[in-house]
mmCIF file of C-alpha atoms in Angstrom:
data_model
loop_
_atom_site.group_PDB
_atom_site.id
_atom_site.type_symbol
_atom_site.label_atom_id
_atom_site.label_comp_id
_atom_site.label_asym_id
_atom_site.label_seq_id
_atom_site.Cartn_x
_atom_site.Cartn_y
_atom_site.Cartn_z
ATOM 1 C CA MET A 15 8.970 -17.248 -24.124
ATOM 2 C CA LEU A 16 10.518 -19.821 -22.404
ATOM 3 C CA VAL A 17 13.897 -17.160 -21.971
ATOM 4 C CA TYR A 18 11.832 -14.797 -21.049
ATOM 5 C CA PHE A 19 10.053 -16.863 -18.175
ATOM 6 C CA ILE A 20 13.402 -17.869 -16.794
ATOM 7 C CA ARG A 21 14.622 -14.410 -16.685
ATOM 8 C CA ARG A 22 11.563 -13.052 -15.090
ATOM 9 C CA LEU A 23 11.829 -16.239 -12.456
ATOM 10 C CA ILE A 24 15.299 -15.009 -11.557
ATOM 11 C CA ASN A 25 14.131 -11.828 -10.850
ATOM 12 C CA VAL A 26 11.572 -13.329 -8.486
ATOM 13 C CA VAL A 27 14.492 -15.401 -6.488
ATOM 14 C CA ALA A 28 16.359 -12.075 -6.013
ATOM 15 C CA MET A 29 13.292 -10.251 -4.580
ATOM 16 C CA LEU A 30 12.068 -13.094 -2.295
ATOM 17 C CA LEU A 31 15.790 -12.724 -1.026
ATOM 18 C CA VAL A 32 15.280 -8.913 -0.413
ATOM 19 C CA VAL A 33 12.100 -9.409 1.055
ATOM 20 C CA SER A 34 13.388 -11.982 3.704
ATOM 21 C CA ALA A 35 16.518 -9.951 4.167
ATOM 22 C CA VAL A 36 13.844 -6.925 5.262
ATOM 23 C CA THR A 37 11.887 -9.310 7.074
ATOM 24 C CA PHE A 38 14.815 -10.796 9.151
ATOM 25 C CA GLY A 39 15.552 -7.097 9.793
ATOM 26 C CA ILE A 40 12.249 -5.897 10.962
ATOM 27 C CA PHE A 41 12.191 -8.945 13.359
ATOM 28 C CA PHE A 42 15.560 -8.751 14.596
ATOM 29 C CA MET A 43 16.818 -5.254 14.399
ATOM 30 C CA VAL A 44 14.120 -3.106 15.078
ATOM 31 C CA PRO A 45 13.446 -4.184 18.497
ATOM 32 C CA LYS A 46 17.124 -3.508 19.340
ATOM 33 C CA LEU A 47 16.697 0.060 17.925
ATOM 34 C CA THR A 48 13.830 0.773 20.018
ATOM 35 C CA GLY A 49 15.259 -0.644 23.004
ATOM 36 C CA SER A 50 12.911 -3.914 23.459
ATOM 37 C CA ASP A 51 14.167 -7.820 23.441
ATOM 38 C CA PRO A 52 12.457 -10.496 21.090
ATOM 39 C CA ALA A 53 13.435 -12.880 23.831
ATOM 40 C CA LEU A 54 11.833 -10.994 26.734
ATOM 41 C CA LEU A 55 8.688 -10.387 24.483
ATOM 42 C CA TYR A 56 8.499 -14.484 24.208
ATOM 43 C CA VAL A 57 8.851 -15.263 27.920
ATOM 44 C CA GLY A 58 7.103 -11.979 29.600
ATOM 45 C CA LYS A 59 8.354 -9.589 31.698
ATOM 46 C CA ILE A 60 8.233 -11.325 34.749
ATOM 47 C CA ALA A 61 10.540 -13.960 33.803
ATOM 48 C CA ASP A 62 14.004 -14.155 35.348
ATOM 49 C CA LYS A 63 17.453 -13.501 33.866
ATOM 50 C CA ALA A 64 18.209 -17.458 33.098
ATOM 51 C CA ALA A 65 15.084 -17.960 31.405
ATOM 52 C CA VAL A 66 15.379 -14.677 29.032
ATOM 53 C CA GLU A 67 18.900 -15.952 28.355
ATOM 54 C CA GLY A 68 17.560 -19.839 27.358
ATOM 55 C CA ILE A 69 15.127 -18.243 25.098
ATOM 56 C CA ARG A 70 17.834 -15.688 23.580
ATOM 57 C CA HIS A 71 20.168 -18.984 22.939
ATOM 58 C CA LYS A 72 17.011 -20.945 21.182
ATOM 59 C CA MET A 73 16.313 -17.912 18.932
ATOM 60 C CA GLY A 74 19.914 -17.498 17.924
ATOM 61 C CA LEU A 75 19.851 -14.250 19.070
ATOM 62 C CA ASP A 76 23.412 -14.707 20.929
ATOM 63 C CA LYS A 77 24.674 -15.143 17.455
ATOM 64 C CA SER A 78 26.301 -12.508 15.115
ATOM 65 C CA ILE A 79 23.969 -11.156 12.682
ATOM 66 C CA VAL A 80 25.121 -13.086 9.456
ATOM 67 C CA GLU A 81 24.909 -16.248 11.426
ATOM 68 C CA GLN A 82 21.225 -15.547 12.743
ATOM 69 C CA TYR A 83 20.130 -14.257 8.983
ATOM 70 C CA PHE A 84 21.408 -17.621 7.503
ATOM 71 C CA LEU A 85 19.697 -19.685 10.175
ATOM 72 C CA PHE A 86 16.629 -17.767 9.276
ATOM 73 C CA LEU A 87 16.671 -18.483 5.786
ATOM 74 C CA LYS A 88 17.446 -22.190 6.555
ATOM 75 C CA GLY A 89 14.631 -22.336 8.726
ATOM 76 C CA LEU A 90 12.300 -21.169 5.824
ATOM 77 C CA PHE A 91 13.091 -23.908 3.327
ATOM 78 C CA ALA A 92 14.415 -26.927 6.022
ATOM 79 C CA GLY A 93 12.734 -25.999 9.211
ATOM 80 C CA ARG A 94 14.557 -25.387 12.307
ATOM 81 C CA ASP A 95 15.543 -27.354 15.522
ATOM 82 C CA TYR A 96 14.350 -25.462 18.686
ATOM 83 C CA SER A 97 14.909 -28.575 21.318
ATOM 84 C CA THR A 98 17.785 -26.659 23.091
ATOM 85 C CA GLY A 99 16.429 -26.097 26.542
ATOM 86 C CA VAL A 100 13.188 -25.449 25.575
ATOM 87 C CA ASP A 101 9.615 -27.322 25.806
ATOM 88 C CA VAL A 102 9.096 -27.596 21.823
ATOM 89 C CA THR A 103 11.360 -29.436 19.397
ATOM 90 C CA HIS A 104 11.096 -28.876 15.654
ATOM 91 C CA CYS A 105 9.591 -26.193 13.412
ATOM 92 C CA ALA A 106 8.517 -27.442 10.227
ATOM 93 C CA ALA A 107 9.611 -26.102 7.060
ATOM 94 C CA PRO A 108 9.116 -23.308 6.127
ATOM 95 C CA CYS A 109 9.391 -21.971 9.990
ATOM 96 C CA PHE A 110 8.222 -18.670 11.155
ATOM 97 C CA GLY A 111 8.776 -19.472 14.637
ATOM 98 C CA TYR A 112 6.388 -19.864 17.242
ATOM 99 C CA SER A 113 3.887 -17.100 18.409
ATOM 100 C CA PHE A 114 4.837 -15.355 21.566
ATOM 101 C CA LYS A 115 1.362 -14.930 22.801
ATOM 102 C CA THR A 116 -0.049 -18.544 21.962
ATOM 103 C CA GLU A 117 3.160 -20.301 21.577
ATOM 104 C CA GLN A 118 1.492 -22.045 18.388
ATOM 105 C CA GLU A 119 3.769 -22.497 15.365
ATOM 106 C CA VAL A 120 3.059 -19.842 13.033
ATOM 107 C CA TRP A 121 3.023 -21.303 10.118
ATOM 108 C CA PRO A 122 0.274 -23.560 10.399
ATOM 109 C CA VAL A 123 -1.959 -20.680 11.882
ATOM 110 C CA LEU A 124 -1.076 -18.681 8.589
ATOM 111 C CA LEU A 125 -2.243 -21.436 6.157
ATOM 112 C CA ASP A 126 -5.568 -21.547 8.246
ATOM 113 C CA ARG A 127 -6.149 -18.087 7.988
ATOM 114 C CA LEU A 128 -4.996 -18.282 4.060
ATOM 115 C CA GLY A 129 -8.459 -20.105 3.177
ATOM 116 C CA VAL A 130 -10.786 -17.059 4.470
ATOM 117 C CA THR A 131 -8.403 -14.480 2.524
ATOM 118 C CA ALA A 132 -8.138 -16.117 -0.559
ATOM 119 C CA SER A 133 -11.828 -16.863 -0.911
ATOM 120 C CA LEU A 134 -12.180 -13.170 -0.305
ATOM 121 C CA ALA A 135 -9.922 -11.947 -2.796
ATOM 122 C CA ALA A 136 -10.838 -14.185 -5.424
ATOM 123 C CA GLY A 137 -14.616 -13.953 -5.589
ATOM 124 C CA ALA A 138 -14.272 -9.957 -5.410
ATOM 125 C CA SER A 139 -11.219 -9.819 -7.820
ATOM 126 C CA VAL A 140 -13.398 -11.530 -10.508
ATOM 127 C CA LEU A 141 -16.274 -8.850 -9.848
ATOM 128 C CA TRP A 142 -14.118 -5.966 -10.218
ATOM 129 C CA LEU A 143 -12.326 -6.938 -12.901
ATOM 130 C CA VAL A 144 -15.217 -7.933 -15.119
ATOM 131 C CA PHE A 145 -17.812 -5.191 -13.924
ATOM 132 C CA GLY A 146 -14.898 -2.493 -13.634
ATOM 133 C CA THR A 147 -13.584 -2.963 -17.358
ATOM 134 C CA LEU A 148 -17.240 -3.440 -18.972
ATOM 135 C CA ALA A 149 -18.000 -0.234 -17.182
ATOM 136 C CA GLY A 150 -14.841 1.477 -18.550
ATOM 137 C CA VAL A 151 -15.286 0.129 -21.931
ATOM 138 C CA VAL A 152 -19.031 1.109 -22.546
ATOM 139 C CA SER A 153 -18.126 4.602 -20.930
ATOM 140 C CA ALA A 154 -15.562 4.920 -23.396
ATOM 141 C CA LEU A 155 -17.751 4.206 -26.443
ATOM 142 C CA ARG A 156 -20.540 6.311 -25.073
ATOM 143 C CA ARG A 157 -17.921 9.282 -24.251
ATOM 144 C CA ARG A 158 -20.107 12.189 -22.519
ATOM 145 C CA SER A 159 -23.379 10.325 -22.561
ATOM 146 C CA LEU A 160 -25.873 9.915 -19.670
ATOM 147 C CA LEU A 161 -24.688 6.476 -19.204
ATOM 148 C CA ASP A 162 -20.906 7.586 -19.026
ATOM 149 C CA ARG A 163 -21.762 10.244 -16.681
ATOM 150 C CA PHE A 164 -23.930 7.953 -14.264
ATOM 151 C CA ALA A 165 -20.964 5.144 -14.265
ATOM 152 C CA MET A 166 -17.868 8.026 -13.801
ATOM 153 C CA THR A 167 -19.790 9.377 -11.028
ATOM 154 C CA THR A 168 -20.607 5.995 -9.467
ATOM 155 C CA ALA A 169 -16.881 4.970 -9.873
ATOM 156 C CA LEU A 170 -15.495 8.138 -8.162
ATOM 157 C CA ALA A 171 -17.782 7.673 -5.021
ATOM 158 C CA GLY A 172 -16.454 4.109 -5.371
ATOM 159 C CA VAL A 173 -13.059 5.523 -5.302
ATOM 160 C CA SER A 174 -14.098 8.189 -2.477
ATOM 161 C CA LEU A 175 -15.748 6.086 0.342
ATOM 162 C CA PRO A 176 -13.520 4.096 2.353
ATOM 163 C CA ILE A 177 -14.283 0.372 2.838
ATOM 164 C CA TYR A 178 -15.090 0.159 6.345
ATOM 165 C CA PHE A 179 -17.610 2.785 5.557
ATOM 166 C CA THR A 180 -19.345 0.801 2.750
ATOM 167 C CA GLY A 181 -18.531 -2.617 4.657
ATOM 168 C CA MET A 182 -20.195 -1.461 7.955
ATOM 169 C CA LEU A 183 -23.191 0.430 6.173
ATOM 170 C CA ALA A 184 -23.898 -2.339 4.171
ATOM 171 C CA SER A 185 -23.543 -4.884 6.946
ATOM 172 C CA ALA A 186 -25.705 -2.712 9.191
ATOM 173 C CA ILE A 187 -28.711 -3.034 6.314
ATOM 174 C CA PHE A 188 -28.248 -6.100 4.829
ATOM 175 C CA VAL A 189 -27.147 -8.310 7.608
ATOM 176 C CA TYR A 190 -28.355 -7.243 10.705
ATOM 177 C CA GLN A 191 -31.653 -5.168 9.873
ATOM 178 C CA LEU A 192 -33.032 -7.202 6.659
ATOM 179 C CA GLY A 193 -31.510 -10.431 7.501
ATOM 180 C CA TRP A 194 -30.600 -11.472 3.993
ATOM 181 C CA PHE A 195 -27.113 -12.782 4.415
ATOM 182 C CA PRO A 196 -25.274 -14.425 7.473
ATOM 183 C CA HIS A 197 -22.744 -13.035 9.590
ATOM 184 C CA ASP A 198 -20.678 -16.003 10.598
ATOM 185 C CA TYR A 199 -17.900 -17.528 8.539
ATOM 186 C CA VAL A 200 -18.288 -20.894 7.518
ATOM 187 C CA GLU A 201 -15.473 -22.917 5.558
ATOM 188 C CA LEU A 202 -16.178 -23.907 1.899
ATOM 189 C CA GLY A 203 -15.712 -27.723 2.760
ATOM 190 C CA VAL A 204 -18.122 -27.445 5.830
ATOM 191 C CA ASP A 205 -21.494 -25.720 4.088
ATOM 192 C CA PRO A 206 -20.765 -24.412 0.145
ATOM 193 C CA LEU A 207 -24.009 -22.644 0.300
ATOM 194 C CA MET A 208 -23.555 -21.064 3.244
ATOM 195 C CA TRP A 209 -19.585 -20.194 2.777
ATOM 196 C CA PHE A 210 -20.902 -18.458 -0.825
ATOM 197 C CA GLN A 211 -23.895 -16.607 1.076
ATOM 198 C CA ASN A 212 -21.432 -15.083 3.674
ATOM 199 C CA LEU A 213 -19.114 -14.150 1.331
ATOM 200 C CA VAL A 214 -21.492 -12.174 -0.984
ATOM 201 C CA LEU A 215 -21.694 -9.098 0.745
ATOM 202 C CA PRO A 216 -17.735 -8.892 1.435
ATOM 203 C CA TRP A 217 -17.237 -9.363 -2.464
ATOM 204 C CA ILE A 218 -19.812 -6.731 -3.483
ATOM 205 C CA THR A 219 -18.387 -4.313 -1.117
ATOM 206 C CA LEU A 220 -14.799 -4.636 -1.693
ATOM 207 C CA ALA A 221 -15.450 -5.462 -5.780
ATOM 208 C CA PHE A 222 -17.095 -1.707 -5.552
ATOM 209 C CA LEU A 223 -13.876 -0.329 -4.187
ATOM 210 C CA TYR A 224 -11.944 -1.522 -6.923
ATOM 211 C CA ALA A 225 -14.010 -1.721 -9.731
ATOM 212 C CA ALA A 226 -14.171 2.435 -9.514
ATOM 213 C CA THR A 227 -10.569 2.439 -10.299
ATOM 214 C CA TYR A 228 -10.853 0.074 -13.126
ATOM 215 C CA ALA A 229 -13.718 1.620 -14.639
ATOM 216 C CA ARG A 230 -11.854 5.010 -15.079
ATOM 217 C CA LEU A 231 -8.451 3.600 -15.803
ATOM 218 C CA THR A 232 -10.270 1.172 -18.730
ATOM 219 C CA ARG A 233 -11.999 4.690 -20.053
ATOM 220 C CA ALA A 234 -9.176 6.960 -20.032
ATOM 221 C CA THR A 235 -6.885 3.984 -21.706
ATOM 222 C CA LEU A 236 -9.433 3.099 -24.479
ATOM 223 C CA LEU A 237 -9.897 6.643 -25.159
ATOM 224 C CA ASP A 238 -6.423 7.034 -26.324
ATOM 225 C CA VAL A 239 -6.094 4.066 -28.057
ATOM 226 C CA LEU A 240 -9.139 4.889 -30.098
ATOM 227 C CA GLY A 241 -7.285 7.855 -31.276
ATOM 228 C CA GLU A 242 -4.299 5.864 -32.752
ATOM 229 C CA ASP A 243 -3.565 5.650 -36.245
ATOM 230 C CA TYR A 244 -3.642 1.889 -36.498
ATOM 231 C CA ILE A 245 -7.388 2.006 -35.025
ATOM 232 C CA ARG A 246 -8.052 4.445 -37.752
ATOM 233 C CA THR A 247 -6.689 2.298 -40.084
ATOM 234 C CA ALA A 248 -8.612 -1.066 -38.969
ATOM 235 C CA ARG A 249 -11.832 0.902 -39.484
ATOM 236 C CA ALA A 250 -10.520 2.223 -42.847
ATOM 237 C CA LYS A 251 -10.424 -1.520 -43.688
ATOM 238 C CA GLY A 252 -13.915 -2.194 -43.387
ATOM 239 C CA LEU A 253 -13.558 -4.172 -40.062
ATOM 240 C CA THR A 254 -16.642 -4.340 -38.028
ATOM 241 C CA GLU A 255 -16.555 -2.217 -34.870
ATOM 242 C CA ARG A 256 -16.556 -5.129 -32.924
ATOM 243 C CA THR A 257 -13.456 -6.412 -34.427
ATOM 244 C CA VAL A 258 -12.208 -3.139 -34.107
ATOM 245 C CA ILE A 259 -12.575 -2.580 -29.984
ATOM 246 C CA GLY A 260 -12.383 -6.496 -29.242
ATOM 247 C CA LYS A 261 -9.430 -7.484 -31.299
ATOM 248 C CA HIS A 262 -6.986 -4.008 -31.421
ATOM 249 C CA ALA A 263 -8.011 -1.792 -29.017
ATOM 250 C CA MET A 264 -8.756 -3.854 -26.250
ATOM 251 C CA ARG A 265 -5.577 -5.506 -26.372
ATOM 252 C CA SER A 266 -3.135 -2.596 -26.033
ATOM 253 C CA THR A 267 -5.897 -1.245 -23.194
ATOM 254 C CA LEU A 268 -5.414 -4.399 -20.892
ATOM 255 C CA THR A 269 -1.453 -3.754 -20.555
ATOM 256 C CA PRO A 270 -2.163 -1.251 -17.428
ATOM 257 C CA ILE A 271 -5.258 -3.123 -16.602
ATOM 258 C CA LEU A 272 -3.040 -6.143 -16.168
ATOM 259 C CA THR A 273 -0.544 -4.002 -14.075
ATOM 260 C CA VAL A 274 -2.781 -3.004 -11.710
ATOM 261 C CA PHE A 275 -4.824 -5.895 -11.073
ATOM 262 C CA GLY A 276 -1.551 -7.889 -10.636
ATOM 263 C CA MET A 277 -0.846 -5.566 -7.593
ATOM 264 C CA ASP A 278 -3.933 -5.472 -6.317
ATOM 265 C CA LEU A 279 -4.900 -9.566 -6.279
ATOM 266 C CA GLY A 280 -1.096 -9.692 -4.764
ATOM 267 C CA GLY A 281 -1.972 -7.391 -1.912
ATOM 268 C CA LEU A 282 -5.235 -8.646 -0.905
ATOM 269 C CA ILE A 283 -4.081 -12.179 -0.813
ATOM 270 C CA GLY A 284 -1.750 -11.106 1.340
ATOM 271 C CA GLY A 285 -4.077 -9.698 3.352
ATOM 272 C CA ALA A 286 -7.444 -7.530 3.047
ATOM 273 C CA VAL A 287 -6.942 -6.179 6.281
ATOM 274 C CA LEU A 288 -9.961 -3.647 6.282
ATOM 275 C CA THR A 289 -12.234 -5.788 4.633
ATOM 276 C CA GLU A 290 -11.572 -8.597 7.256
ATOM 277 C CA THR A 291 -11.528 -6.431 10.283
ATOM 278 C CA THR A 292 -15.178 -4.856 8.864
ATOM 279 C CA PHE A 293 -16.681 -8.266 8.414
ATOM 280 C CA ASN A 294 -14.835 -9.697 11.435
ATOM 281 C CA PHE A 295 -13.383 -12.448 9.131
ATOM 282 C CA ARG A 296 -10.380 -14.335 10.495
ATOM 283 C CA GLY A 297 -8.020 -14.186 7.517
ATOM 284 C CA LEU A 298 -4.666 -13.017 7.370
ATOM 285 C CA GLY A 299 -5.281 -9.392 7.477
ATOM 286 C CA TYR A 300 -7.211 -9.685 10.717
ATOM 287 C CA GLU A 301 -4.302 -11.934 12.218
ATOM 288 C CA ALA A 302 -2.004 -9.053 11.272
ATOM 289 C CA VAL A 303 -3.909 -6.519 13.048
ATOM 290 C CA ALA A 304 -4.416 -8.970 16.187
ATOM 291 C CA ALA A 305 -0.394 -9.493 16.015
ATOM 292 C CA ILE A 306 0.711 -5.885 15.548
ATOM 293 C CA SER A 307 -1.541 -5.076 19.135
ATOM 294 C CA ALA A 308 -0.155 -7.829 20.975
ATOM 295 C CA SER A 309 3.606 -7.208 19.432
ATOM 296 C CA ASP A 310 3.874 -10.785 18.352
ATOM 297 C CA LEU A 311 6.940 -10.522 16.426
ATOM 298 C CA PRO A 312 6.696 -14.057 14.549
ATOM 299 C CA VAL A 313 3.145 -13.665 13.351
ATOM 300 C CA ILE A 314 3.949 -10.344 12.159
ATOM 301 C CA MET A 315 6.904 -11.792 10.200
ATOM 302 C CA GLY A 316 5.123 -14.304 8.678
ATOM 303 C CA VAL A 317 2.159 -12.499 7.386
ATOM 304 C CA THR A 318 4.925 -10.112 6.000
ATOM 305 C CA LEU A 319 6.290 -13.142 4.146
ATOM 306 C CA PHE A 320 2.895 -14.087 2.954
ATOM 307 C CA ALA A 321 2.319 -10.818 1.652
ATOM 308 C CA GLY A 322 5.702 -10.139 -0.352
ATOM 309 C CA PHE A 323 5.539 -13.721 -1.591
ATOM 310 C CA PHE A 324 2.025 -13.526 -3.183
ATOM 311 C CA ILE A 325 2.773 -9.903 -4.262
ATOM 312 C CA ILE A 326 6.305 -10.869 -6.184
ATOM 313 C CA LEU A 327 4.148 -13.792 -7.562
ATOM 314 C CA ALA A 328 1.424 -11.694 -8.846
ATOM 315 C CA ASN A 329 4.222 -9.685 -10.798
ATOM 316 C CA LEU A 330 5.343 -12.537 -12.104
ATOM 317 C CA LEU A 331 1.855 -13.609 -13.621
ATOM 318 C CA VAL A 332 1.377 -10.106 -14.609
ATOM 319 C CA ASP A 333 5.150 -10.166 -16.670
ATOM 320 C CA VAL A 334 4.022 -13.611 -18.156
ATOM 321 C CA LEU A 335 0.597 -12.337 -19.205
ATOM 322 C CA TYR A 336 2.106 -9.152 -20.691
ATOM 323 C CA ALA A 337 4.000 -11.394 -23.097
ATOM 324 C CA VAL A 338 1.061 -13.118 -24.004
ATOM 325 C CA VAL A 339 -0.928 -10.096 -25.000
ATOM 326 C CA ASP A 340 1.813 -8.232 -26.472
ATOM 327 C CA PRO A 341 4.606 -10.529 -28.177
ATOM 328 C CA ARG A 342 7.064 -7.320 -28.064
ATOM 329 C CA VAL A 343 7.321 -7.270 -24.356
ATOM 330 C CA ARG A 344 9.473 -11.065 -24.901
ATOM 331 C CA LEU A 345 12.235 -9.201 -26.378
ATOM 332 C CA ALA A 346 12.761 -6.574 -23.733
#
């Protein structure tokens, strides 16, 4: 198991380097291809040539691409000195630079937004994993029954309806008309009860979208597993139906569910863009939308690295859980 984990960890490091290279390309290469200048975006269009050149030197844009990339990597791990000719001094590690619009350091801003996104993703993921998987199991065991048809119809509605529609509809009814839930996000440390009340509706709305996928996936996978020879053998041995389903069938059913769950959770922690925008939560997704609208490249770069890191971390977690669920994976 330790060797398996080390191999996967090496793959994670390699993927992080690839993500950093792609992010570097977005930040430094794409503006050149589109004819824009990151230094000019930083100082503004009315700045004189000397100011633009000073910012270009500070950002390292006057160096070769290879030197820029190594400075970029160094800044991620050790911070970066920006004291040459400018009013800022040092960007703490990891360093994503300073926002072009607010001139604030990007890293603390993203850390501040991460709490909102993590709260949203954690609660919703528990709901959709539990209720989606449970609905899929019940549908598979009661195939073609009225309960099965109702669950799959509800799942189809959940997949088909976009989050901004269900979110806005839920907010209009339960927040503004009935007044059951507050509409201003409150930090967990400030008021835990208000924090919970404020997140209940986004959790349910987001879980409704994702639970539909898990219900359909669980139902289809479990039906396939129940037709396998080892399931018939387990029943022939006289094992109870609960043991057959819980110990044998569900173990094989969990593999594709873990795959989808890891990708969904990693993507959400990287920024639930539509949900945060719909409910006006200032998380990573909200920050990304604002940065794209303002062409704030350092913030876009920071959110991209954040999202890539969490997706890769989620994949590592899924790989480890694979080895726990199915020991054969360790030999792969």
